[in-house]
CSV table of C-alpha atoms and ligand atoms in Angstrom, one decimal:
chain,number,residue,atom,x,y,z
A,1,MET,CA,124.6,35.9,139.9
A,2,PRO,CA,127.9,34.6,138.6
A,3,GLN,CA,130.8,36.9,139.3
A,4,ALA,CA,131.9,39.1,136.5
A,5,LYS,CA,135.3,38.8,135.1
A,6,PRO,CA,137.7,41.8,136.3
A,7,VAL,CA,138.4,44.8,134.1
A,8,ARG,CA,142.1,44.9,134.0
A,9,LYS,CA,142.8,46.6,130.4
A,10,ALA,CA,142.2,50.0,129.1
A,11,VAL,CA,142.3,51.0,125.3
A,12,LEU,CA,142.8,54.6,124.6
A,13,PRO,CA,142.1,55.6,121.1
A,14,VAL,CA,144.1,58.6,120.4
A,15,ALA,CA,144.4,58.3,116.6
A,16,GLY,CA,141.9,61.2,115.7
A,17,LEU,CA,143.0,64.2,113.5
A,18,GLY,CA,141.5,66.7,115.9
A,19,THR,CA,140.3,68.8,112.9
A,20,ARG,CA,138.0,70.9,115.2
A,21,PHE,CA,141.2,72.1,116.8
A,22,LEU,CA,143.2,73.0,113.9
A,23,PRO,CA,145.8,74.7,113.9
A,24,ALA,CA,146.6,73.6,117.3
A,25,THR,CA,146.5,69.9,116.3
A,26,LYS,CA,148.7,70.4,113.1
A,27,ALA,CA,151.8,69.3,115.1
A,28,VAL,CA,150.7,68.5,118.6
A,29,PRO,CA,148.3,65.8,119.2
A,30,LYS,CA,145.0,67.0,120.8
A,31,GLU,CA,145.5,64.5,123.7
A,32,MET,CA,148.8,66.4,124.7
A,33,LEU,CA,146.9,69.6,124.9
A,34,THR,CA,147.1,70.8,128.7
A,35,VAL,CA,144.5,71.5,131.0
A,36,VAL,CA,146.2,73.5,133.8
A,37,ASP,CA,149.3,71.3,134.0
A,38,LYS,CA,148.6,67.9,132.6
A,39,PRO,CA,147.9,66.7,129.1
A,40,VAL,CA,144.5,65.5,128.9
A,41,VAL,CA,145.6,61.8,128.1
A,42,GLN,CA,147.4,62.1,131.6
A,43,TYR,CA,144.1,62.6,133.3
A,44,ALA,CA,142.5,59.7,131.5
A,45,VAL,CA,145.2,57.1,132.5
A,46,GLU,CA,145.0,58.4,136.2
A,47,GLU,CA,141.3,57.8,135.9
A,48,ALA,CA,141.6,54.2,135.0
A,49,GLN,CA,144.5,53.5,137.4
A,50,GLU,CA,142.2,54.9,140.3
A,51,ALA,CA,139.7,52.4,138.9
A,52,GLY,CA,142.1,49.4,139.4
A,53,ILE,CA,143.2,48.9,135.8
A,54,GLU,CA,146.7,47.9,135.2
A,55,GLU,CA,147.3,47.6,131.3
A,56,PHE,CA,147.1,50.4,128.7
A,57,ILE,CA,146.6,50.0,125.0
A,58,PHE,CA,147.0,53.2,123.1
A,59,VAL,CA,146.1,53.3,119.7
A,60,THR,CA,147.8,56.0,117.8
A,61,GLY,CA,148.6,57.3,114.5
A,62,ARG,CA,151.5,59.1,112.7
A,63,GLY,CA,152.5,62.2,114.4
A,64,LYS,CA,151.2,61.0,117.9
A,65,GLU,CA,154.9,60.2,119.2
A,66,THR,CA,154.9,62.6,121.9
A,67,ILE,CA,152.1,60.5,123.8
A,68,GLU,CA,154.7,57.6,124.0
A,69,ASN,CA,157.4,59.7,125.1
A,70,HIS,CA,155.0,61.4,127.9
A,71,PHE,CA,154.7,57.8,129.5
A,72,ASP,CA,158.3,57.1,129.3
A,73,HIS,CA,161.2,58.3,131.4
A,74,ALA,CA,162.9,61.5,130.2
A,75,TYR,CA,166.5,60.8,131.4
A,76,GLU,CA,167.9,64.3,130.6
A,77,LEU,CA,165.1,66.0,132.6
A,78,GLU,CA,165.3,63.5,135.6
A,79,ASP,CA,169.1,64.0,135.9
A,80,THR,CA,168.7,67.8,135.7
A,81,LEU,CA,165.7,67.6,138.3
A,82,ALA,CA,168.3,65.6,140.6
A,83,ASP,CA,171.3,67.8,140.2
A,84,ARG,CA,169.2,70.8,141.1
A,85,ASN,CA,167.6,69.1,144.2
A,86,LYS,CA,164.1,69.6,142.8
A,87,THR,CA,163.1,66.2,144.4
A,88,ALA,CA,159.5,67.0,144.8
A,89,GLU,CA,159.3,67.6,141.1
A,90,LEU,CA,161.3,64.6,140.3
A,91,ARG,CA,159.4,62.2,142.6
A,92,ALA,CA,155.9,63.5,141.1
A,93,LEU,CA,157.1,62.7,137.7
A,94,LEU,CA,158.4,59.0,138.7
A,95,ALA,CA,155.2,58.3,140.6
A,96,GLU,CA,153.2,59.1,137.0
A,97,LEU,CA,155.0,56.6,135.2
A,98,PRO,CA,153.1,53.6,134.3
A,99,ASN,CA,154.9,50.0,135.6
A,100,ALA,CA,157.3,48.9,133.0
A,101,GLY,CA,155.7,46.5,130.3
A,102,ASN,CA,152.2,47.8,131.2
A,103,THR,CA,151.8,50.1,128.2
A,104,CYS,CA,151.7,49.2,124.6
A,105,PHE,CA,151.1,51.5,121.4
A,106,THR,CA,149.7,50.4,118.4
A,107,ARG,CA,148.7,52.2,115.2
A,108,GLN,CA,145.4,52.8,113.5
A,109,GLN,CA,147.0,53.2,109.8
A,110,LYS,CA,144.1,55.2,108.5
A,111,PRO,CA,141.5,57.2,110.6
A,112,LEU,CA,138.6,55.1,109.7
A,113,GLY,CA,136.7,55.7,112.7
A,114,LEU,CA,136.3,55.1,116.6
A,115,GLY,CA,135.0,51.6,116.1
A,116,HIS,CA,138.2,50.8,113.9
A,117,ALA,CA,140.4,52.1,116.3
A,118,VAL,CA,139.2,50.0,118.9
A,119,TRP,CA,139.2,47.1,116.7
A,120,CYS,CA,143.0,47.8,116.2
A,121,ALA,CA,143.4,46.8,119.8
A,122,ARG,CA,141.8,43.3,119.5
A,123,LYS,CA,145.3,41.4,119.8
A,124,PHE,CA,146.4,43.3,122.8
A,125,VAL,CA,143.1,42.8,124.7
A,126,GLY,CA,142.6,39.1,123.8
A,127,ASP,CA,139.7,37.3,125.3
A,128,GLU,CA,138.6,39.6,128.3
A,129,PRO,CA,136.6,42.5,129.5
A,130,PHE,CA,138.0,45.7,128.7
A,131,ALA,CA,137.8,49.8,129.3
A,132,VAL,CA,137.6,52.3,126.5
A,133,LEU,CA,138.4,55.8,127.5
A,134,LEU,CA,138.2,58.5,125.2
A,135,PRO,CA,140.8,61.2,126.6
A,136,ASP,CA,139.0,64.2,125.0
A,137,ASP,CA,136.1,63.6,127.2
A,138,LEU,CA,137.9,65.0,130.5
A,139,MET,CA,135.8,63.4,133.4
A,140,ILE,CA,136.4,65.1,136.6
A,141,GLY,CA,134.9,63.7,139.9
A,142,THR,CA,135.4,61.6,143.1
A,143,PRO,CA,135.4,58.8,142.6
A,144,GLY,CA,136.2,58.9,139.1
A,145,ALA,CA,134.1,58.1,136.3
A,146,MET,CA,135.8,54.7,135.5
A,147,LYS,CA,135.7,53.6,139.0
A,148,GLN,CA,131.7,54.4,139.2
A,149,MET,CA,131.4,52.1,136.0
A,150,ILE,CA,133.4,49.6,137.5
A,151,ALA,CA,131.4,49.4,140.5
A,152,ALA,CA,127.8,49.4,138.2
A,153,TYR,CA,129.4,46.5,136.3
A,154,HIS,CA,129.9,44.4,139.3
A,155,ASP,CA,126.3,45.3,140.4
A,156,VAL,CA,124.6,44.3,137.4
A,157,GLY,CA,126.6,41.1,136.8
A,158,GLY,CA,128.8,42.3,133.9
A,159,GLY,CA,128.4,42.6,130.4
A,160,VAL,CA,128.7,46.2,128.6
A,161,ILE,CA,128.5,49.3,130.6
A,162,ILE,CA,128.4,52.8,128.6
A,163,ALA,CA,128.7,56.1,130.3
A,164,ALA,CA,125.8,58.6,129.5
A,165,GLU,CA,124.7,62.1,130.0
A,166,ASP,CA,121.6,63.9,129.6
A,167,ARG,CA,121.9,66.6,126.8
A,168,PRO,CA,119.3,69.0,125.2
A,169,ARG,CA,117.6,67.3,122.3
A,170,GLU,CA,119.1,69.5,119.6
A,171,GLU,CA,122.4,67.8,120.3
A,172,THR,CA,121.4,64.0,119.4
A,173,LYS,CA,123.0,64.5,116.2
A,174,ARG,CA,126.4,64.9,117.6
A,175,TYR,CA,126.3,61.6,120.1
A,176,GLY,CA,125.2,57.8,120.1
A,177,VAL,CA,121.7,58.2,121.7
A,178,ILE,CA,120.5,55.4,124.1
A,179,ALA,CA,116.8,53.7,124.2
A,180,PRO,CA,116.6,53.4,127.8
A,181,GLY,CA,114.6,50.5,129.6
A,182,ALA,CA,114.4,49.6,133.3
A,183,VAL,CA,116.3,51.3,135.9
A,184,LYS,CA,118.6,49.4,138.3
A,185,GLY,CA,120.4,51.4,141.2
A,186,ASN,CA,122.9,53.5,139.5
A,187,ALA,CA,122.5,51.9,136.1
A,188,VAL,CA,119.9,52.1,133.3
A,189,GLU,CA,119.0,49.2,130.9
A,190,VAL,CA,119.8,49.6,127.4
A,191,LYS,CA,117.2,48.6,124.9
A,192,GLY,CA,118.7,50.1,121.7
A,193,VAL,CA,121.5,52.6,120.4
A,194,VAL,CA,121.6,54.9,117.6
A,195,GLU,CA,124.6,56.9,116.2
A,196,LYS,CA,123.8,60.6,115.6
A,197,PRO,CA,120.0,60.6,115.3
A,198,ASP,CA,118.1,63.7,114.2
A,199,PRO,CA,116.5,65.1,117.2
A,200,ALA,CA,113.2,64.2,115.7
A,201,LYS,CA,114.0,60.6,115.4
A,202,ALA,CA,116.2,60.4,118.8
A,203,PRO,CA,114.9,57.5,121.0
A,204,SER,CA,115.7,59.9,124.1
A,205,THR,CA,118.0,62.5,124.9
A,206,LEU,CA,120.3,59.9,127.1
A,207,CYS,CA,123.7,60.4,125.0
A,208,ILE,CA,126.7,58.0,125.2
A,209,ILE,CA,130.0,59.8,126.3
A,210,GLY,CA,133.7,58.9,126.1
A,211,ARG,CA,133.9,55.9,128.5
A,212,TYR,CA,132.9,52.1,128.0
A,213,ILE,CA,133.4,48.8,129.3
A,214,LEU,CA,133.1,46.3,126.5
A,215,GLN,CA,133.1,42.7,125.9
A,216,PRO,CA,135.6,40.7,123.7
A,217,GLU,CA,132.5,39.7,121.4
A,218,VAL,CA,132.4,43.2,120.0
A,219,PHE,CA,135.6,42.7,118.1
A,220,ALA,CA,133.9,40.1,115.8
A,221,GLU,CA,131.3,42.7,115.0
A,222,LEU,CA,133.8,45.3,114.4
A,223,GLY,CA,135.9,43.3,112.2
A,224,ARG,CA,133.0,43.2,109.5
A,225,GLY,CA,134.1,46.9,108.8
A,226,GLU,CA,130.5,48.1,108.3
A,227,ARG,CA,130.6,51.9,107.7
A,228,GLY,CA,128.0,53.8,109.6
A,229,ALA,CA,127.3,57.5,110.3
A,230,GLY,CA,129.6,59.8,108.7
A,231,GLY,CA,131.0,57.0,106.6
A,232,GLU,CA,133.1,55.8,109.6
A,233,ILE,CA,133.5,52.5,111.2
A,234,GLN,CA,131.3,53.1,114.3
A,235,LEU,CA,132.0,51.5,117.8
A,236,THR,CA,128.0,52.5,118.7
A,237,ASP,CA,127.1,50.3,115.8
A,238,SER,CA,128.9,47.2,116.7
A,239,MET,CA,127.9,47.7,120.3
A,240,ALA,CA,124.0,47.5,119.5
A,241,LYS,CA,124.6,44.1,118.1
A,242,LEU,CA,125.4,42.9,121.7
A,243,ILE,CA,122.3,44.2,123.1
A,244,GLY,CA,120.0,41.2,124.2
A,245,ARG,CA,123.2,38.7,124.1
A,246,MET,CA,124.6,40.1,127.3
A,247,PRO,CA,123.7,42.6,130.2
A,248,PHE,CA,123.9,46.1,128.6
A,249,HIS,CA,123.5,49.2,130.9
A,250,ALA,CA,124.4,53.1,130.8
A,251,VAL,CA,125.6,54.6,133.8
A,252,ARG,CA,125.2,58.3,134.5
A,253,THR,CA,128.4,59.2,136.2
A,254,LYS,CA,128.3,61.9,138.7
A,255,CYS,CA,131.3,63.7,137.3
A,256,ASP,CA,131.7,66.9,135.5
A,257,ARG,CA,132.5,66.4,131.8
A,258,TYR,CA,134.6,68.7,129.7
A,259,ASP,CA,134.9,68.2,125.9
A,260,CYS,CA,138.3,68.8,125.5
A,261,GLY,CA,138.2,68.0,121.4
A,262,ASP,CA,136.4,71.4,121.1
A,263,LYS,CA,137.7,74.8,121.6
A,264,LEU,CA,135.0,76.3,124.2
A,265,GLY,CA,134.9,72.7,126.1
A,266,PHE,CA,138.8,73.0,126.4
A,267,LEU,CA,138.5,76.6,127.7
A,268,GLN,CA,136.0,75.4,130.1
A,269,ALA,CA,138.2,72.8,131.3
A,270,ASN,CA,141.1,74.8,132.0
A,271,ILE,CA,138.8,77.3,134.1
A,272,GLY,CA,136.8,74.7,135.7
A,273,VAL,CA,139.7,72.2,136.7
A,274,GLY,CA,141.8,75.6,137.6
A,275,LEU,CA,139.1,76.6,140.0
A,276,SER,CA,139.1,73.3,141.6
A,277,ARG,CA,142.9,73.7,142.3
A,278,PRO,CA,143.5,75.3,145.5
A,279,ASP,CA,147.2,76.3,144.7
A,280,ILE,CA,145.9,78.5,142.1
A,281,ALA,CA,142.1,79.0,142.4
A,282,PRO,CA,142.1,82.1,144.4
A,283,ALA,CA,144.4,84.0,141.8
A,284,LEU,CA,142.4,82.6,138.9
A,285,ARG,CA,139.3,83.8,140.4
A,286,LYS,CA,140.6,87.3,140.6
A,287,ILE,CA,141.8,87.0,137.0
A,288,ILE,CA,138.5,85.8,135.6
A,289,GLU,CA,136.8,88.8,137.6
A,290,ARG,CA,139.0,91.3,136.3
A,291,LEU,CA,138.7,90.1,132.8
A,292,LEU,CA,134.5,90.1,133.1
B,13,UTP,P1,136.7,62.6,117.5
B,13,UTP,O1,135.9,62.3,116.3
B,13,UTP,O2,136.2,63.3,118.6
B,13,UTP,O3,138.2,62.7,117.2
B,13,UTP,O4,136.9,61.0,118.1
B,13,UTP,P2,138.5,63.5,115.8
B,13,UTP,O5,138.3,62.7,114.5
B,13,UTP,O6,140.1,63.4,116.2
B,13,UTP,O7,137.9,64.9,116.1
B,13,UTP,P3,137.6,65.9,115.1
B,13,UTP,O8,136.0,65.8,114.5
B,13,UTP,O9,138.5,65.8,113.8
B,13,UTP,O10,138.1,67.2,115.8
B,13,UTP,C1,136.6,60.6,119.5
B,13,UTP,C2,137.9,59.8,119.9
B,13,UTP,O11,138.1,58.6,119.1
B,13,UTP,C3,139.4,58.6,118.3
B,13,UTP,C4,139.8,60.1,118.8
B,13,UTP,O12,141.1,60.4,118.6
B,13,UTP,C5,139.3,60.4,120.0
B,13,UTP,O13,139.9,60.2,121.2
B,13,UTP,N1,139.6,58.3,117.1
B,13,UTP,C6,138.5,58.9,116.4
B,13,UTP,C7,140.4,57.4,116.7
B,13,UTP,O14,141.3,57.0,117.6
B,13,UTP,N2,140.4,57.2,115.4
B,13,UTP,C8,139.5,57.7,114.5
B,13,UTP,O15,139.5,57.1,113.3
B,13,UTP,C9,138.5,58.3,114.9
């Protein structure tokens, strides 16, 4: 089996309007809402860094400038921390910064759908495999979801890898759903994908979640601009055209997933991540018990 090309770049589509989370997302991008003490977008970047990804392409939109600022120096803050001898805090802030020149920000001028947002990154990705991480899907696990997916990518000889999760049948109309084939270790062959099918028509209950490893061939399909479910340019529809042309697998990651684009999912993320943090877990547990 020839060695698959390494995955060096990640696309983070962060141009969505976050209408399910209004009014919180009127002036603050949903990707900047914090889970415990970090914006959700930072969790996604750290997950990709852990997987060996070096370059980050953010597809943003109007009103999302704080995301760009978050991944840059904040000189006044850094000076003040230094003056006050808050060395640990300063060191942590600096360690989190991506290397100079390794991030770029482009705009999706109209929110035409996830597929269109990914297509907007095509010039920055070029002709190589790339990861896509949707920050609202917060994935917590060791190793992280993207690291597990990149391991599977090399095991099956490259191609496309999508993260998947079994969901109750009544939820298929909220997800892209997989028609599964043969199982190969941690990966399941993908025979077909359908965006948001009715439960009665869904090919399975194995649903696509917000992590992908894609090949540059997907850009030609996305470039046709075909509208799918909800009138949006869907990533699932263009990915489906690659089935049969290259290896195509789904991976059930061994991670906890929190849907931070949804109010309840976001609350659950704060509780779940809080309870996993030794510095605050004992006090948080007591607070929850008292509230119940
Ligand atoms: P969602 O459908 O969850 O995002 O898209 P949304 O449209 O912001 O959410 P609601 O339904 O209005 O609350 C999943 C991911 O795709 C990005 C979003 O930012 C999110 O990361 N996205 C979606 C774009 O970048 N552009 C789009 O046109 C649509």
